[in-house]
Short mmCIF file of C-alpha atoms in Angstrom, two decimals:
data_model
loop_
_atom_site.label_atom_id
_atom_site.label_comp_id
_atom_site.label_asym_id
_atom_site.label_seq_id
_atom_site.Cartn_x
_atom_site.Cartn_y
_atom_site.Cartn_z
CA UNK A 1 -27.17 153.09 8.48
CA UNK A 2 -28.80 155.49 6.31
CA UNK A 3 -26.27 158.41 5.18
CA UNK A 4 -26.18 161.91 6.35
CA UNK A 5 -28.91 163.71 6.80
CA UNK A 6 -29.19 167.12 4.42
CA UNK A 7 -28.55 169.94 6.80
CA UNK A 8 -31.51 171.79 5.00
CA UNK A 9 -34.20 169.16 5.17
CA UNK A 10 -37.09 168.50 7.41
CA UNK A 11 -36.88 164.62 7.74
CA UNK A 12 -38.98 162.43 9.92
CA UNK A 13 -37.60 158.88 10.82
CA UNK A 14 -40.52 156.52 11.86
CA UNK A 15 -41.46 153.50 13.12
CA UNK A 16 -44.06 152.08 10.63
CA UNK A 17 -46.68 150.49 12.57
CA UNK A 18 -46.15 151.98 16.40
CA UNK A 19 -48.59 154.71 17.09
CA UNK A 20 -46.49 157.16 18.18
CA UNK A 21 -45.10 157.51 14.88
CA UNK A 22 -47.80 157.91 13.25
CA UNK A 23 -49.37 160.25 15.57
CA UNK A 24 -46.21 162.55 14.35
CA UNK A 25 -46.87 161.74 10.36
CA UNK A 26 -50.77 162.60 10.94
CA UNK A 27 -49.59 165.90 12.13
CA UNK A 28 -47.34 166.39 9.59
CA UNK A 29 -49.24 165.58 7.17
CA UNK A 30 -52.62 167.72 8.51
CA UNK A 31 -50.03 170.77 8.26
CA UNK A 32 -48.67 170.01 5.18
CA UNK A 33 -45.31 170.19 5.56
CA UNK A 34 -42.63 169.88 3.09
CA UNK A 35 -40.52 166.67 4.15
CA UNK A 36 -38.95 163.38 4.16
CA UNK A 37 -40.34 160.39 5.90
CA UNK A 38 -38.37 157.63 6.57
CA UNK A 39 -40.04 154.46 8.14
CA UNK A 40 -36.99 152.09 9.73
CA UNK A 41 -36.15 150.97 12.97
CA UNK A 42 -33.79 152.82 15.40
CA UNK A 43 -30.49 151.17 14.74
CA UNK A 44 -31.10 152.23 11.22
CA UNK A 45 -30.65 156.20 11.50
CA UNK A 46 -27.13 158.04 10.45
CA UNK A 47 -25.15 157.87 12.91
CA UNK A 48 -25.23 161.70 13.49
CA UNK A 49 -29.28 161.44 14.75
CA UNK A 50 -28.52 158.81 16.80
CA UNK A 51 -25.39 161.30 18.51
CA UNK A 52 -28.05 163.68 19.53
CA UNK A 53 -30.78 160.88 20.56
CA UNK A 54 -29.60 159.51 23.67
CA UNK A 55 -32.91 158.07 24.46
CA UNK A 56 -32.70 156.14 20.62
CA UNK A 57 -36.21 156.27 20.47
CA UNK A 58 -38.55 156.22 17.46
CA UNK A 59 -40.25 158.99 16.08
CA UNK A 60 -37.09 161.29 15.76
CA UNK A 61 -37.27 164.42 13.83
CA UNK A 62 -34.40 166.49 12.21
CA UNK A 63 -35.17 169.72 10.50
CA UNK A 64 -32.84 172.17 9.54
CA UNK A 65 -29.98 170.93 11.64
CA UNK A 66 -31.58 170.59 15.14
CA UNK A 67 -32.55 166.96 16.53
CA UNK A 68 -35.90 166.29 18.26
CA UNK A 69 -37.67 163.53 20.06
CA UNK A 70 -40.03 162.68 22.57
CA UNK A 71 -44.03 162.79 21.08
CA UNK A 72 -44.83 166.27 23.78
CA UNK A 73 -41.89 168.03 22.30
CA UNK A 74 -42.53 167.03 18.63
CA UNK A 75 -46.30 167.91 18.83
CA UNK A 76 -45.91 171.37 20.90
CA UNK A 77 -42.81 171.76 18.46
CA UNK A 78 -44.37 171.26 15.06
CA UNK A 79 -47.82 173.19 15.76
CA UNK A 80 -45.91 176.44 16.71
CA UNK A 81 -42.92 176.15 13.65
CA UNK A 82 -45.88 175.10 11.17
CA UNK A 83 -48.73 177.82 12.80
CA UNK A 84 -51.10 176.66 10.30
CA UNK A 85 -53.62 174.91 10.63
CA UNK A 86 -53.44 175.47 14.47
CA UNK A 87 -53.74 172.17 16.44
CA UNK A 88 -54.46 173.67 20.23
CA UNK A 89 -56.57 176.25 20.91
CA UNK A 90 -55.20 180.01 21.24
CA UNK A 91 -56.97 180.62 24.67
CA UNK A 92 -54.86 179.27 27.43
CA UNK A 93 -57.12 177.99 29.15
CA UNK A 94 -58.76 175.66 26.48
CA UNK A 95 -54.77 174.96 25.32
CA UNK A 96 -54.02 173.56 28.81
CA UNK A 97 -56.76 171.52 29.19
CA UNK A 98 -55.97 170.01 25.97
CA UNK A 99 -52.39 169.23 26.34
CA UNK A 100 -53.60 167.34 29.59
CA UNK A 101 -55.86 165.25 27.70
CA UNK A 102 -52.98 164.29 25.33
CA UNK A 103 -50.90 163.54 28.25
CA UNK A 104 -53.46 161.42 30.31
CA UNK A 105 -54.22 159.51 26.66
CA UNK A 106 -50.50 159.16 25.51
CA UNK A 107 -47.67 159.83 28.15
CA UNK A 108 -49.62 158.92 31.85
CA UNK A 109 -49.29 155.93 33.73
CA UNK A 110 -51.73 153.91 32.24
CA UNK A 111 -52.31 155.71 28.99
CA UNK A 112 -54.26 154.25 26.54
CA UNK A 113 -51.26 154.35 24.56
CA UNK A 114 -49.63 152.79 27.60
CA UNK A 115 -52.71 150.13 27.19
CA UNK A 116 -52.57 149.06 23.81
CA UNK A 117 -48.57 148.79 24.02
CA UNK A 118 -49.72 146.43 26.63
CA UNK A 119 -51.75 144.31 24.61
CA UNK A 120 -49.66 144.09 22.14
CA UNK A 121 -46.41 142.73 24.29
CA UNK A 122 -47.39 141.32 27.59
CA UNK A 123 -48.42 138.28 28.41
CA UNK A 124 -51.77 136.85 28.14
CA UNK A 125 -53.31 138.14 31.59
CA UNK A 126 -51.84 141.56 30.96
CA UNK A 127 -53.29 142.28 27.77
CA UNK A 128 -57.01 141.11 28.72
CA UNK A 129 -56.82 143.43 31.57
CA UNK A 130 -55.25 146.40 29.41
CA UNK A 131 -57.70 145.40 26.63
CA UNK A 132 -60.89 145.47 29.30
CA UNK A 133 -59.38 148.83 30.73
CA UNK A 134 -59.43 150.22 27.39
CA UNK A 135 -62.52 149.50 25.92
CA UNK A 136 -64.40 151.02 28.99
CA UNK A 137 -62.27 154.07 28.70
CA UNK A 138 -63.47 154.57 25.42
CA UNK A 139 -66.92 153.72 26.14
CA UNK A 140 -66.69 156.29 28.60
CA UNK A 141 -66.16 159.17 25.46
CA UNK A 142 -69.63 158.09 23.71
CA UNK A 143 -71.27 161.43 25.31
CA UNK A 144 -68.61 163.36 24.08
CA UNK A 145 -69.03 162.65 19.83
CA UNK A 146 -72.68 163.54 20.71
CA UNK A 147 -72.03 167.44 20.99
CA UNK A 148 -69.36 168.27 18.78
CA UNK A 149 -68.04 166.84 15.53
CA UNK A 150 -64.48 166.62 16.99
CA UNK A 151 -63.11 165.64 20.70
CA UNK A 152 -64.86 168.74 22.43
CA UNK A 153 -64.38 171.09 19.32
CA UNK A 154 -65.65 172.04 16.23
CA UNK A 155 -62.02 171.66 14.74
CA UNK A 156 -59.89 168.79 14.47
CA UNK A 157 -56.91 169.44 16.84
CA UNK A 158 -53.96 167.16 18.55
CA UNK A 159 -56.27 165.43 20.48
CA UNK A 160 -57.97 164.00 17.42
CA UNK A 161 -54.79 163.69 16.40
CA UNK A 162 -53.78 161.37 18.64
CA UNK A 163 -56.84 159.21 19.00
CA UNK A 164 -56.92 158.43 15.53
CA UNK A 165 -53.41 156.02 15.30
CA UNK A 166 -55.36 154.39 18.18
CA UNK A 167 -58.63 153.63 17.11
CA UNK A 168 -57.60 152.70 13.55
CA UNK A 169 -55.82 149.66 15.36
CA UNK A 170 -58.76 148.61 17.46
CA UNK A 171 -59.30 145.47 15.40
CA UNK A 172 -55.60 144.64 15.11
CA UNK A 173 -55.76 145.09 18.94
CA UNK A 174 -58.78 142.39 19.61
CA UNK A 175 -60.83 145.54 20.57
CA UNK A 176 -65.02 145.61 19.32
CA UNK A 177 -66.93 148.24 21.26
CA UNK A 178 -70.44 147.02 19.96
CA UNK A 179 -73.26 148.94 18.92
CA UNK A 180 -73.52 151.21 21.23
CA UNK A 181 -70.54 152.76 20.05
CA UNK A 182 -71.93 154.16 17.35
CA UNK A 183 -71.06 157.48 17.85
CA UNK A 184 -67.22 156.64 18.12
CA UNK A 185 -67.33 154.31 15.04
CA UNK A 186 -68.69 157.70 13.31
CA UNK A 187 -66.17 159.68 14.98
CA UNK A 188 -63.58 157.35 13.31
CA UNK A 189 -64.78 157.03 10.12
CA UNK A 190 -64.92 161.11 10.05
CA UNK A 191 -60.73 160.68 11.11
CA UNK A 192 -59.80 157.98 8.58
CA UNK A 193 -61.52 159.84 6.04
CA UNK A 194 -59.83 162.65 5.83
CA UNK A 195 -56.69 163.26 3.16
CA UNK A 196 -54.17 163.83 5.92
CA UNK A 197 -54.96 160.69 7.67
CA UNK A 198 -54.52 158.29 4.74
CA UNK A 199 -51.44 160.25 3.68
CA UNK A 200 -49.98 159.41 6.92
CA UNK A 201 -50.58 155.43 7.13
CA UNK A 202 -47.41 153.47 6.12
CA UNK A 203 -47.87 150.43 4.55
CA UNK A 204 -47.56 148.32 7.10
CA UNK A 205 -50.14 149.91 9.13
CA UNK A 206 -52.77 149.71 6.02
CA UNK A 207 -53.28 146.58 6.39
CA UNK A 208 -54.46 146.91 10.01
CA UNK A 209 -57.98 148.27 9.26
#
């Protein structure tokens, strides 16, 4: 157990290679925020996180006192303490529509986050079918990168932020979209290029790509 947390810090405890975790250090680190990441697994937090985490469930985030969890909450949480740069959109309209995309890609039955957990951990027959459901989901976006530089904006927001722990692991996940997936492989390479997004890869998960 690590010791008590200090009651004035913004600490982040993180898996290191699941991509839920580092969805939450990508947005950290695109906003810059002042803080402490620690990369461990569950039964390793104080004691006093793990009080207030009944779900004990990795990424957890304590700042200044208060103890969140659950990747909607930490997202919608972070973009509105740490205003700057903005993540969602400021019209409602355009805001809702993008939280549903980050639900239907992260939290729905059958996310692709859902998917590639899949491949990872099931069986055999499991993770072709999650691995065949996911490439033509992506193959689906191709029309998409040809408009706009980022996932139907000009700006890179939470949606980008959450496809880019996901595609960086492709490989790692068995996963080759071909040539005609040019204009996602560009996409990428436009993600994993920027300062933010290498900031935010642990060790572990440099060695995936």
């Amino acid at each position: 157990m690590l010791p008590k947390p200090n009651p004035s810090a913004t600490i982040l405890y993180a898996s290191p290679n699941e991509m839920e975790s580092h969805l939450i250090r990508l947005v950290m680190a695109e906003k810059n925020i002042e803080r402490e990441v620690i990369n461990l697994k569950i039964d390793q937090m104080p004691e006093e996180i793990l009080e207030l985490n009944p779900c004990e469930i990795l990424p957890t985030l304590f700042d200044r006192g208060i103890v969140l969890y659950d990747l909607h909450v930490l997202t919608e949480y972070l973009d509105e303490r740490f205003p700057f740069p903005p993540l969602l959109p400021v019209d409602p309209i355009e805001k809702a529509e993008k939280r549903l995309i980050f639900f239907r890609f992260t939290r729905a039955a059958g996310s692709w986050y859902e998917l590639a957990n899949t491949i990872e951990n099931g069986d055999k027959k499991e993770a072709d079918e999650a691995r065949k459901l996911l490439s033509s989901g992506l193959i689906e976006l191709i029309p998409i990168f040809n408009y706009q530089p980022y996932f139907k904006s000009e700006e890179f927001g939470l949606v980008d932020a959450c496809l880019a722990p996901l595609l960086w692991r492709l490989g790692a996940l068995g996963i080759d979209l071909g040539a005609k997936a040019k204009p996602i492989s560009d996409y990428a390479k436009k993600l994993f290029s920027r300062e933010a997004f290498q900031e935010s890869l642990s060790e572990v998960e440099k060695e995936l790509n």
